[in-house]
Amino acid sequence: MTAQIFEQSIAQADAALAELTAGAARWSALPLSGRRELLQALSVSVAADAEQWVSVAAAYKGLDATSPLLGEEWTSGPYAVLTSLSALTESLRALEAGGSPVDGVELGTAPGGRVTVKALPYNIFDVLLLNGFSADVWMQPGVSPQQVRSGAGLGQRHPTVGGGVGVVLGAGNITSIPLLDVVYELFAHNRVTVLKLNPVTTPILPVFDKAFAPLIEAGFLRIVTGAADVGQFLVNHPSVTHVHITGSAASHDAIVFGTGIEGEARRAAVRVGAAEPLLHKEITSELGGVSPTIIVPGKWSKADLRFQAEHVATQRLHNGGYNCIAGQVVILSSDWPQREAFLTQLRSALSRAPHRAPYYPGSDQRVAAAKAGYPAAEALDGGRLLITGVRSAAGEKALNTEYFAPVLAVTELPGSGLAFLRAAVAVANDDLVGTLGVNVIAHPRTLRAAGAAFDETIADLRYGAVAVNAWTGFGFLTARATWGAFPGHILSDVQSGIGIVHNAFLLDRAERTVVRGPFRPSHRSLGAGEFTLSPKPPWFVTNRTQATTGRRLTQFAANPGWAKLPGIFASALRG
């Protein structure tokens, strides 16, 4: 960045913070009804901008206008924002009426005396469009049902108590993340924000300016661009009270402790109480990690092997592999008779998935580094890398390096049934870096045989999102679910981050979200002893009609109606 451009960027950022200081006072004076109307205005502007949003994102990600992968940009872009705005509107409406966002919502129980909150299905449309899928927020142990109801609402229970001015350092991969983070800061914490875009997403700035015009015009949001030095200026500005970052642990540590050897030394000193961090203000974060997928051995059909291999390939290759929640390590049983058949299908699924250019900076170098670390790794079609024979041990490179690229590793443990699952849970908890999300795939017969012990074992997983026969990315798309690392990380060992986002119920003291899905698609589901109307999910990278389905789901989210369902179903069934 030249000195002139830097000075212009700093001047823009400085002006944005001054305007937001005035906006913070206006937000504190805005009643709940005005805030709800603001959410409704945002829904209108986001819906109007959705087509251009997807077009611009596809262009800088190198996707052809006819690619089925455009479905990813619809569902993880405007669709995710629209569903969040709609869910938050319902929560505000409940608070306006003197109630709680969870009034009428099913509360259940989970192992350890936890209370659960049903986040999905929420209404009849969820039952029809996402049949067989569910999401439950597990509260922290000790939280009572009454505390769930009285605490839901967070900042909107005290709307005149302002949260000051915050900085959101936006993600560079999924286009909904920066705006979802801005909305959460505003409604969970009464905090107006300056959003600093990741340089990768700079081309989408004009789209965001239009989509979030109601917030910008009201003085509650400013969006700026620039390199890391602009971000450093913002987070250290005296008018900023809070920072939120979506990115890597390395980026977080650079902000909090500094860079290089000196920064690492300061982090180590802070951890033992011998120094102070450079950043003297609160910071929350969502930082990714190495996400595992545990395959519980069972007797699967050939169609099951193929379908679940595509499922695992999706977990790795969605958005080209540039997801904080991308599956990176498959944990298999070395004693599973179908182990080799599954690996054959997995190789095929990884190779068959639509090929795309590596748009995220440094991707090729990270793939090369993985190959250098594991010379026997298999180079598959489309620039994908499959690493087998990985040791299940602390310090193993593939278990402790978030590749953020189309690299998938496989590690194996002996055993079957619950014994295998418990061993796999121990590896996931103790040997892998990060706690953002974990996937568990098991045949319904296996689940029935395990009974209550299965949920008890799932409760042992220390992850912010747990997916059973689903992908944790579905939890990301569920507006009323929580999203973030498992509670308990500290600044000097941040792993997958501190705090949560999304959470449209505005729940206080949530621990994790558990999502569940059907093991088989609709036409084969009865043979597994379960029933679902859902065909192959539209987020599968092998779904041929996901672009059409994603567009129609987004149009539905903007303005739900029964007349739109047949078109969605028709496209989904062709997928």
Coordinates of C-alpha atoms in Angstrom, one line a residue:
M1 CA 0.0 0.0 0.0
T2 CA 1.5 3.4 -1.0
A3 CA 1.7 6.1 1.7
Q4 CA -1.0 8.2 -0.1
I5 CA -3.5 5.2 -0.3
F6 CA -2.8 4.4 3.4
E7 CA -3.4 8.0 4.5
Q8 CA -6.7 8.0 2.5
S9 CA -7.7 4.7 4.1
I10 CA -6.9 5.9 7.6
A11 CA -8.8 9.2 7.0
Q12 CA -11.8 7.2 5.9
A13 CA -11.6 4.9 8.9
D14 CA -11.2 7.9 11.3
A15 CA -14.2 9.6 9.8
A16 CA -16.2 6.4 10.1
L17 CA -15.5 6.0 13.8
A18 CA -16.4 9.7 14.5
E19 CA -19.8 9.1 12.7
L20 CA -20.4 5.9 14.6
T21 CA -19.9 7.6 18.0
A22 CA -22.9 9.7 17.2
G23 CA -24.7 6.7 15.8
A24 CA -24.2 4.8 19.1
A25 CA -26.3 7.5 20.9
R26 CA -29.1 7.2 18.3
W27 CA -29.2 3.4 18.7
S28 CA -29.6 3.7 22.4
A29 CA -32.6 6.0 21.9
L30 CA -34.2 3.7 19.3
P31 CA -37.2 1.7 20.7
L32 CA -37.6 -2.0 20.0
S33 CA -40.3 -1.2 17.4
G34 CA -37.8 0.9 15.5
R35 CA -35.2 -1.8 15.7
R36 CA -37.7 -4.4 14.4
E37 CA -38.7 -2.1 11.5
L38 CA -35.0 -1.7 10.7
L39 CA -34.6 -5.4 10.4
Q40 CA -37.5 -5.6 8.1
A41 CA -36.0 -2.8 5.9
L42 CA -32.8 -4.7 5.8
S43 CA -34.6 -7.8 4.6
V44 CA -36.1 -5.8 1.7
S45 CA -32.7 -4.3 0.7
V46 CA -30.8 -7.6 1.0
A47 CA -33.4 -9.3 -1.2
A48 CA -33.3 -6.6 -3.8
D49 CA -29.5 -7.0 -4.0
A50 CA -29.3 -10.8 -3.9
E51 CA -28.8 -11.4 -7.6
Q52 CA -25.9 -8.9 -7.8
W53 CA -24.5 -10.2 -4.6
V54 CA -24.2 -13.8 -6.0
S55 CA -22.9 -12.5 -9.3
V56 CA -20.1 -10.5 -7.8
A57 CA -19.0 -13.2 -5.4
A58 CA -19.0 -15.8 -8.2
A59 CA -16.8 -13.5 -10.3
Y60 CA -14.0 -13.0 -7.8
K61 CA -14.2 -16.7 -6.8
G62 CA -13.8 -17.7 -10.4
L63 CA -17.1 -19.5 -10.8
D64 CA -18.7 -19.7 -14.2
A65 CA -22.2 -18.2 -14.5
T66 CA -23.6 -21.6 -15.4
S67 CA -21.8 -23.5 -12.6
P68 CA -24.1 -25.5 -10.2
L69 CA -21.7 -24.3 -7.5
L70 CA -23.4 -20.9 -7.6
G71 CA -25.8 -22.6 -5.2
E72 CA -23.1 -22.2 -2.5
E73 CA -23.1 -18.5 -3.1
W74 CA -26.9 -18.2 -2.8
T75 CA -27.2 -20.3 0.4
S76 CA -24.1 -19.1 2.2
G77 CA -24.6 -15.5 1.1
P78 CA -28.0 -13.7 0.9
Y79 CA -30.0 -16.7 2.0
A80 CA -28.1 -17.0 5.3
V81 CA -28.5 -13.2 6.0
L82 CA -32.2 -13.2 5.1
T83 CA -33.1 -16.1 7.4
S84 CA -31.1 -14.5 10.2
L85 CA -32.9 -11.2 9.8
S86 CA -36.3 -12.9 9.7
A87 CA -35.5 -14.9 12.9
L88 CA -34.2 -11.8 14.7
T89 CA -37.4 -10.0 13.7
E90 CA -39.5 -12.7 15.4
S91 CA -37.3 -12.3 18.6
L92 CA -37.7 -8.6 18.6
R93 CA -41.5 -8.9 18.1
A94 CA -41.7 -11.2 21.2
L95 CA -39.7 -8.8 23.3
E96 CA -41.8 -5.9 22.2
A97 CA -44.9 -7.8 23.4
G98 CA -43.3 -8.2 26.8
G99 CA -42.4 -11.9 26.3
S100 CA -39.3 -14.0 25.6
P101 CA -37.9 -15.0 22.2
V102 CA -38.3 -18.6 23.3
D103 CA -41.9 -18.4 24.4
G104 CA -43.6 -21.4 22.8
V105 CA -40.3 -23.0 21.8
E106 CA -39.7 -26.6 22.8
L107 CA -37.2 -27.0 25.7
G108 CA -35.7 -30.4 26.3
T109 CA -32.9 -32.1 28.1
A110 CA -29.5 -33.5 27.3
P111 CA -26.9 -35.4 29.2
G112 CA -25.3 -33.7 32.2
G113 CA -28.6 -32.0 33.2
R114 CA -28.4 -29.6 30.3
V115 CA -31.4 -27.8 29.0
T116 CA -31.9 -27.8 25.2
V117 CA -33.7 -25.3 23.0
K118 CA -35.2 -26.4 19.7
A119 CA -33.8 -24.1 17.0
L120 CA -35.1 -26.1 14.1
P121 CA -37.7 -27.0 13.0
Y122 CA -39.2 -23.7 14.1
N123 CA -42.3 -23.7 11.9
I124 CA -44.2 -25.8 9.3
F125 CA -42.0 -24.4 6.5
D126 CA -38.9 -25.8 8.2
V127 CA -40.6 -29.2 8.5
L128 CA -41.3 -29.3 4.8
L129 CA -38.2 -27.7 3.4
L130 CA -35.7 -29.4 5.8
N131 CA -37.6 -32.6 6.6
G132 CA -35.5 -34.9 8.8
F133 CA -33.1 -32.2 9.9
S134 CA -33.1 -30.7 13.4
A135 CA -31.0 -28.3 15.5
D136 CA -30.9 -28.0 19.2
V137 CA -29.0 -25.5 21.3
W138 CA -27.5 -27.1 24.4
M139 CA -27.2 -24.6 27.3
Q140 CA -24.3 -24.7 29.7
P141 CA -24.7 -27.1 32.6
G142 CA -26.6 -25.5 35.5
V143 CA -28.8 -23.2 33.3
S144 CA -32.4 -23.7 34.2
P145 CA -35.4 -23.5 31.9
Q146 CA -36.5 -20.3 33.7
Q147 CA -33.0 -18.8 33.2
V148 CA -33.2 -19.7 29.5
R149 CA -36.5 -17.8 29.1
S150 CA -35.5 -14.8 31.2
G151 CA -32.1 -14.4 29.6
A152 CA -33.1 -14.7 26.0
G153 CA -32.9 -11.3 24.4
L154 CA -29.4 -10.3 25.6
G155 CA -28.9 -6.6 24.8
Q156 CA -32.5 -6.1 23.6
R157 CA -33.7 -6.7 27.2
H158 CA -31.8 -3.5 28.1
P159 CA -32.0 -1.5 24.8
T160 CA -30.9 1.8 26.3
V161 CA -27.6 0.4 27.6
G162 CA -25.2 1.0 24.8
G163 CA -22.3 -1.2 23.8
G164 CA -20.2 1.6 22.3
V165 CA -18.4 1.3 19.0
G166 CA -16.9 -1.9 17.8
V167 CA -14.8 -3.1 14.9
V168 CA -15.7 -6.2 12.9
L169 CA -12.8 -7.6 10.9
G170 CA -14.6 -9.5 8.2
A171 CA -14.0 -13.0 6.8
G172 CA -12.7 -13.4 3.3
N173 CA -14.4 -16.6 2.4
I174 CA -18.1 -16.8 3.1
T175 CA -19.9 -13.6 2.1
S176 CA -22.6 -13.7 4.7
I177 CA -20.2 -13.8 7.6
P178 CA -19.3 -10.1 7.8
L179 CA -22.9 -8.9 7.7
L180 CA -24.1 -11.6 10.1
D181 CA -21.3 -10.5 12.5
V182 CA -22.4 -6.9 12.2
V183 CA -26.0 -7.7 12.9
Y184 CA -25.1 -9.8 16.0
E185 CA -22.9 -7.1 17.4
L186 CA -25.8 -4.6 17.0
F187 CA -28.6 -6.7 18.4
A188 CA -26.9 -8.9 20.9
H189 CA -24.6 -6.2 22.4
N190 CA -26.1 -2.9 21.3
R191 CA -22.8 -2.1 19.6
V192 CA -22.6 -0.1 16.4
T193 CA -19.7 -1.2 14.2
V194 CA -17.2 -0.3 11.5
L195 CA -16.8 -3.4 9.3
K196 CA -13.3 -3.7 7.8
L197 CA -13.6 -6.0 4.8
N198 CA -11.0 -8.7 4.1
P199 CA -9.1 -7.7 0.9
V200 CA -10.4 -10.8 -0.8
T201 CA -13.9 -9.4 -0.6
T202 CA -13.2 -5.8 -1.6
P203 CA -15.0 -6.3 -5.0
I204 CA -18.3 -6.9 -3.1
L205 CA -18.2 -3.5 -1.2
P206 CA -20.7 -1.8 -3.5
V207 CA -23.1 -4.7 -3.0
F208 CA -22.8 -4.5 0.7
D209 CA -23.3 -0.8 0.7
K210 CA -26.6 -1.2 -1.0
A211 CA -27.7 -4.3 0.9
F212 CA -27.1 -2.8 4.3
A213 CA -28.0 0.8 3.3
P214 CA -30.7 1.0 6.1
L215 CA -28.0 0.5 8.8
I216 CA -25.5 2.8 7.0
E217 CA -28.0 5.6 6.5
A218 CA -29.1 5.4 10.1
G219 CA -25.5 5.8 11.3
F220 CA -25.2 2.4 12.8
L221 CA -22.7 0.9 10.4
R222 CA -19.7 2.0 8.3
I223 CA -17.8 -0.3 5.9
V224 CA -14.2 0.3 5.0
T225 CA -11.5 -1.5 3.0
G226 CA -7.7 -1.7 3.3
A227 CA -4.8 -3.9 4.3
A228 CA -3.8 -5.2 7.7
D229 CA -2.5 -1.8 8.8
V230 CA -5.9 -0.3 8.5
G231 CA -7.2 -3.0 10.7
Q232 CA -4.5 -2.3 13.2
F233 CA -5.4 1.4 13.2
L234 CA -9.1 0.6 13.8
V235 CA -8.6 -2.0 16.7
N236 CA -6.3 0.3 18.5
H237 CA -8.4 3.5 18.1
P238 CA -9.4 5.0 21.4
S239 CA -13.1 5.3 20.4
V240 CA -13.3 1.5 19.8
T241 CA -14.5 -0.5 22.8
H242 CA -14.6 -4.0 21.3
V243 CA -13.1 -6.1 18.4
H244 CA -14.6 -9.1 16.7
I245 CA -12.6 -11.1 14.2
T246 CA -13.4 -14.0 11.9
G247 CA -10.2 -15.5 10.5
S248 CA -7.2 -17.5 11.7
A249 CA -5.7 -17.9 15.2
A250 CA -2.5 -16.4 13.7
S251 CA -4.4 -13.2 12.7
H252 CA -6.0 -13.0 16.2
D253 CA -2.6 -13.4 17.9
A254 CA -1.0 -10.8 15.7
I255 CA -3.6 -8.3 16.9
V256 CA -3.5 -9.3 20.5
F257 CA 0.2 -10.0 21.0
G258 CA 2.1 -8.7 18.0
T259 CA 3.9 -10.6 15.2
G260 CA 7.1 -12.7 14.9
I261 CA 9.3 -14.0 17.6
E262 CA 8.5 -11.0 19.9
G263 CA 4.7 -11.6 19.5
E264 CA 5.1 -15.3 20.3
A265 CA 7.2 -14.6 23.3
R266 CA 4.6 -12.1 24.6
R267 CA 1.8 -14.7 24.1
A268 CA 3.7 -17.2 26.1
A269 CA 4.4 -14.7 28.9
V270 CA 0.7 -13.7 29.0
R271 CA -0.2 -17.3 29.4
V272 CA 1.8 -17.6 32.6
G273 CA 0.8 -14.1 33.9
A274 CA 4.2 -12.5 33.2
A275 CA 3.1 -9.9 30.7
E276 CA 0.1 -8.0 29.3
P277 CA -1.3 -8.3 25.8
L278 CA -0.8 -5.4 23.4
L279 CA -4.6 -5.1 22.9
H280 CA -6.3 -3.7 26.0
K281 CA -9.9 -4.2 25.0
E282 CA -12.3 -7.1 24.7
I283 CA -12.0 -9.2 21.6
T284 CA -14.2 -12.0 20.5
S285 CA -13.5 -14.4 17.6
E286 CA -14.4 -17.2 15.3
L287 CA -11.1 -18.8 14.1
G288 CA -11.7 -22.2 12.6
G289 CA -9.4 -25.1 13.3
V290 CA -9.0 -28.8 12.2
S291 CA -12.5 -30.3 12.0
P292 CA -12.9 -34.1 12.3
T293 CA -15.5 -36.4 10.8
I294 CA -16.0 -39.6 12.7
I295 CA -17.3 -42.5 10.7
V296 CA -18.8 -45.0 13.1
P297 CA -18.5 -48.5 11.5
G298 CA -21.7 -50.4 10.6
K299 CA -23.1 -52.4 7.8
W300 CA -23.7 -50.0 4.9
S301 CA -25.1 -50.6 1.4
K302 CA -23.1 -49.6 -1.7
A303 CA -25.4 -46.6 -2.1
D304 CA -24.7 -45.6 1.5
L305 CA -21.0 -45.7 0.9
R306 CA -21.3 -43.5 -2.2
F307 CA -23.7 -41.0 -0.6
Q308 CA -21.7 -40.6 2.6
A309 CA -18.5 -40.3 0.6
E310 CA -20.1 -37.4 -1.2
H311 CA -21.1 -36.0 2.1
V312 CA -17.5 -36.1 3.4
A313 CA -16.2 -34.7 0.1
T314 CA -18.7 -31.8 0.5
Q315 CA -17.5 -31.1 4.1
R316 CA -14.0 -30.6 2.6
L317 CA -14.7 -29.1 -0.8
H318 CA -17.6 -26.7 -0.2
N319 CA -16.5 -23.2 -1.2
G320 CA -13.3 -24.8 -2.7
G321 CA -12.2 -26.0 0.7
Y322 CA -11.9 -22.4 2.2
N323 CA -14.2 -22.8 5.1
C324 CA -13.4 -22.5 8.8
I325 CA -15.7 -25.5 9.4
A326 CA -14.4 -27.6 6.5
G327 CA -13.9 -31.3 7.4
Q328 CA -10.1 -32.0 7.4
V329 CA -9.6 -35.3 9.2
V330 CA -11.7 -38.4 8.7
I331 CA -11.5 -40.8 11.7
L332 CA -12.1 -44.4 10.5
S333 CA -12.1 -47.8 12.2
S334 CA -9.2 -49.9 11.0
D335 CA -11.4 -52.9 11.9
W336 CA -14.3 -51.9 9.7
P337 CA -14.8 -54.5 7.0
Q338 CA -16.0 -51.8 4.6
R339 CA -13.2 -49.4 5.3
E340 CA -11.4 -49.9 1.9
A341 CA -14.7 -49.7 0.0
F342 CA -15.5 -46.4 1.7
L343 CA -12.0 -45.0 0.9
T344 CA -12.5 -46.0 -2.7
Q345 CA -15.8 -44.1 -2.9
L346 CA -14.2 -41.2 -1.1
R347 CA -11.4 -40.9 -3.7
S348 CA -14.0 -41.0 -6.4
A349 CA -16.2 -38.4 -4.8
L350 CA -13.3 -36.0 -4.2
S351 CA -12.2 -36.4 -7.9
R352 CA -15.8 -36.2 -9.3
A353 CA -16.8 -33.0 -7.5
P354 CA -16.8 -30.0 -9.9
H355 CA -13.4 -28.6 -10.4
R356 CA -12.8 -24.9 -9.6
A357 CA -9.9 -22.4 -9.5
P358 CA -8.2 -21.9 -6.1
Y359 CA -9.3 -18.4 -5.5
Y360 CA -8.2 -18.0 -1.9
P361 CA -4.6 -16.5 -1.5
G362 CA -2.0 -19.0 -0.6
S363 CA -4.0 -22.1 -1.4
D364 CA -1.5 -23.7 -3.8
Q365 CA 1.3 -23.1 -1.3
R366 CA -0.7 -24.8 1.5
V367 CA -1.5 -27.8 -0.6
A368 CA 2.2 -28.0 -1.5
A369 CA 3.2 -27.8 2.1
A370 CA 0.8 -30.6 3.0
K371 CA 2.3 -32.7 0.2
A372 CA 5.8 -32.0 1.4
G373 CA 4.8 -33.1 4.9
Y374 CA 3.2 -36.3 3.6
P375 CA 5.1 -37.3 0.4
A376 CA 2.9 -40.4 0.0
A377 CA -0.3 -38.3 -0.2
E378 CA -2.5 -39.0 -3.2
A379 CA -2.9 -36.1 -5.7
L380 CA -6.4 -36.4 -7.0
D381 CA -8.2 -34.7 -9.9
G382 CA -9.0 -31.0 -9.5
G383 CA -5.9 -30.3 -7.3
R384 CA -7.3 -32.2 -4.3
L385 CA -5.0 -34.0 -1.9
L386 CA -5.8 -37.2 0.1
I387 CA -3.5 -38.1 3.0
T388 CA -4.0 -41.6 4.4
G389 CA -2.1 -43.4 7.2
V390 CA -2.0 -40.3 9.4
R391 CA -1.0 -41.1 13.0
S392 CA -3.6 -40.3 15.7
A393 CA -1.3 -38.5 18.0
A394 CA -0.9 -35.0 19.5
G395 CA 1.5 -32.9 17.4
E396 CA 0.7 -34.8 14.2
K397 CA 0.9 -32.1 11.4
A398 CA -2.4 -32.9 9.7
L399 CA -4.2 -32.8 13.0
N400 CA -2.8 -29.5 14.1
T401 CA -2.5 -27.4 10.9
E402 CA -5.6 -25.9 9.4
Y403 CA -4.8 -26.3 5.7
F404 CA -7.7 -24.0 4.5
A405 CA -7.3 -25.8 1.1
P406 CA -8.6 -28.9 -0.6
V407 CA -6.6 -31.3 1.6
L408 CA -8.3 -34.2 3.4
A409 CA -6.5 -36.5 5.9
V410 CA -7.6 -39.9 7.2
T411 CA -6.5 -41.4 10.5
E412 CA -7.5 -44.9 11.8
L413 CA -8.3 -46.4 15.2
P414 CA -9.1 -50.0 16.1
G415 CA -12.5 -51.0 17.4
S416 CA -16.2 -51.0 16.6
G417 CA -19.4 -49.7 18.1
L418 CA -19.4 -47.5 21.2
A419 CA -15.8 -48.4 22.0
F420 CA -14.6 -47.0 18.7
L421 CA -16.8 -43.9 19.1
R422 CA -15.4 -43.2 22.5
A423 CA -11.8 -43.6 21.3
A424 CA -12.6 -41.3 18.3
V425 CA -14.1 -38.7 20.6
A426 CA -10.9 -38.8 22.7
V427 CA -8.8 -38.2 19.6
A428 CA -11.0 -35.4 18.4
N429 CA -10.9 -33.7 21.8
D430 CA -7.2 -34.2 22.7
D431 CA -5.2 -34.5 19.4
L432 CA -6.8 -32.0 17.0
V433 CA -6.5 -28.2 17.2
G434 CA -9.7 -26.3 17.5
T435 CA -13.2 -26.8 18.8
L436 CA -15.5 -25.2 16.2
G437 CA -17.2 -28.3 14.8
V438 CA -17.2 -32.1 14.6
N439 CA -19.2 -34.4 12.4
V440 CA -20.4 -37.9 13.3
I441 CA -21.8 -40.3 10.7
A442 CA -23.5 -43.5 11.8
H443 CA -26.1 -45.8 10.3
P444 CA -29.5 -45.5 12.1
R445 CA -29.2 -49.2 13.2
T446 CA -25.9 -48.3 14.9
L447 CA -27.6 -45.4 16.7
R448 CA -30.5 -47.5 17.9
A449 CA -28.1 -50.1 19.2
A450 CA -26.2 -47.5 21.1
G451 CA -29.3 -46.0 22.7
A452 CA -28.8 -43.3 25.3
A453 CA -25.1 -44.0 25.4
F454 CA -24.7 -42.4 22.0
D455 CA -25.9 -39.0 23.3
E456 CA -23.8 -39.4 26.4
T457 CA -20.8 -39.9 24.2
I458 CA -21.7 -37.0 22.0
A459 CA -21.9 -34.8 25.2
D460 CA -18.2 -35.6 25.8
L461 CA -17.2 -33.8 22.6
R462 CA -15.8 -30.4 23.3
Y463 CA -17.0 -28.6 20.2
G464 CA -19.3 -25.6 19.6
A465 CA -21.2 -27.5 16.8
V466 CA -21.8 -31.2 16.6
A467 CA -23.4 -32.7 13.5
V468 CA -24.9 -36.2 13.5
N469 CA -25.5 -37.5 10.0
A470 CA -25.2 -33.9 8.8
W471 CA -22.5 -31.3 8.2
T472 CA -21.8 -28.7 10.8
G473 CA -22.1 -26.2 8.0
F474 CA -25.8 -26.8 8.2
G475 CA -25.6 -25.4 11.8
F476 CA -24.0 -22.3 10.4
L477 CA -27.0 -21.8 8.1
T478 CA -29.5 -22.3 10.9
A479 CA -30.3 -18.8 12.1
R480 CA -31.6 -19.7 15.6
A481 CA -28.6 -21.9 16.3
T482 CA -25.5 -20.7 18.0
W483 CA -22.1 -20.6 16.1
G484 CA -18.7 -20.4 17.7
A485 CA -16.0 -22.4 19.5
F486 CA -16.7 -24.5 22.6
P487 CA -16.6 -22.2 25.7
G488 CA -13.5 -21.9 27.7
H489 CA -10.7 -20.7 25.4
I490 CA -8.4 -17.9 26.6
L491 CA -6.5 -15.2 24.7
S492 CA -3.2 -17.0 24.9
D493 CA -4.6 -20.3 23.7
V494 CA -7.5 -19.1 21.6
Q495 CA -7.8 -22.1 19.3
S496 CA -11.2 -21.7 17.5
G497 CA -12.1 -18.5 19.3
I498 CA -14.0 -16.8 22.1
G499 CA -17.7 -16.1 22.1
I500 CA -20.6 -16.9 19.8
V501 CA -22.6 -15.3 16.9
H502 CA -25.8 -16.0 14.9
N503 CA -28.0 -17.1 17.9
A504 CA -31.2 -15.4 16.7
F505 CA -33.0 -16.4 19.9
L506 CA -30.3 -14.2 21.6
L507 CA -29.7 -16.9 24.2
D508 CA -27.5 -16.3 27.2
R509 CA -24.9 -19.0 28.3
A510 CA -25.3 -21.4 25.4
E511 CA -22.7 -24.2 25.2
R512 CA -23.1 -25.8 21.7
T513 CA -25.5 -26.6 18.9
V514 CA -26.2 -30.2 17.9
V515 CA -27.7 -30.7 14.4
R516 CA -29.0 -34.0 13.1
G517 CA -29.9 -35.1 9.6
P518 CA -31.1 -38.2 7.7
F519 CA -28.5 -40.9 7.0
R520 CA -30.1 -41.5 3.6
P521 CA -32.0 -39.3 1.1
S522 CA -35.7 -39.6 0.8
H523 CA -36.0 -42.3 -1.8
R524 CA -33.9 -44.8 0.3
S525 CA -34.7 -43.6 3.8
L526 CA -37.2 -46.2 4.8
G527 CA -34.7 -49.0 4.3
A528 CA -32.6 -47.5 7.0
G529 CA -35.5 -47.4 9.5
E530 CA -36.0 -43.7 9.2
F531 CA -38.2 -41.5 7.1
T532 CA -37.4 -38.1 5.4
L533 CA -38.8 -36.1 2.6
S534 CA -35.4 -34.6 1.9
P535 CA -33.5 -35.6 -1.2
K536 CA -29.7 -35.0 -1.6
P537 CA -29.1 -31.7 0.3
P538 CA -28.6 -28.6 -1.9
W539 CA -25.2 -27.9 -0.2
F540 CA -23.7 -31.2 -1.5
V541 CA -20.9 -30.3 -4.0
T542 CA -22.3 -33.1 -6.3
N543 CA -25.8 -31.6 -6.4
R544 CA -26.5 -30.8 -10.0
T545 CA -29.4 -28.3 -9.4
Q546 CA -28.0 -26.5 -6.3
A547 CA -27.8 -23.1 -8.1
T548 CA -31.5 -23.2 -9.0
T549 CA -32.5 -24.5 -5.6
G550 CA -30.3 -22.0 -3.8
R551 CA -31.9 -19.1 -5.7
R552 CA -35.4 -20.3 -5.0
L553 CA -34.7 -20.8 -1.3
T554 CA -33.4 -17.3 -1.2
Q555 CA -36.5 -15.9 -2.8
F556 CA -38.5 -17.9 -0.3
A557 CA -36.5 -16.5 2.6
A558 CA -37.2 -13.0 1.4
N559 CA -40.9 -13.5 1.2
P560 CA -42.2 -17.0 2.4
G561 CA -45.3 -18.4 0.8
W562 CA -46.9 -21.7 0.0
A563 CA -46.9 -21.0 -3.8
K564 CA -43.1 -21.1 -3.8
L565 CA -42.7 -24.6 -2.4
P566 CA -43.5 -26.6 -5.5
G567 CA -40.7 -24.9 -7.4
I568 CA -38.2 -25.6 -4.6
F569 CA -39.2 -29.2 -4.3
A570 CA -39.0 -29.8 -8.1
S571 CA -35.5 -28.4 -8.3
A572 CA -34.3 -30.2 -5.1
L573 CA -35.6 -33.6 -6.4
R574 CA -33.7 -33.1 -9.6
G575 CA -30.5 -32.5 -7.7

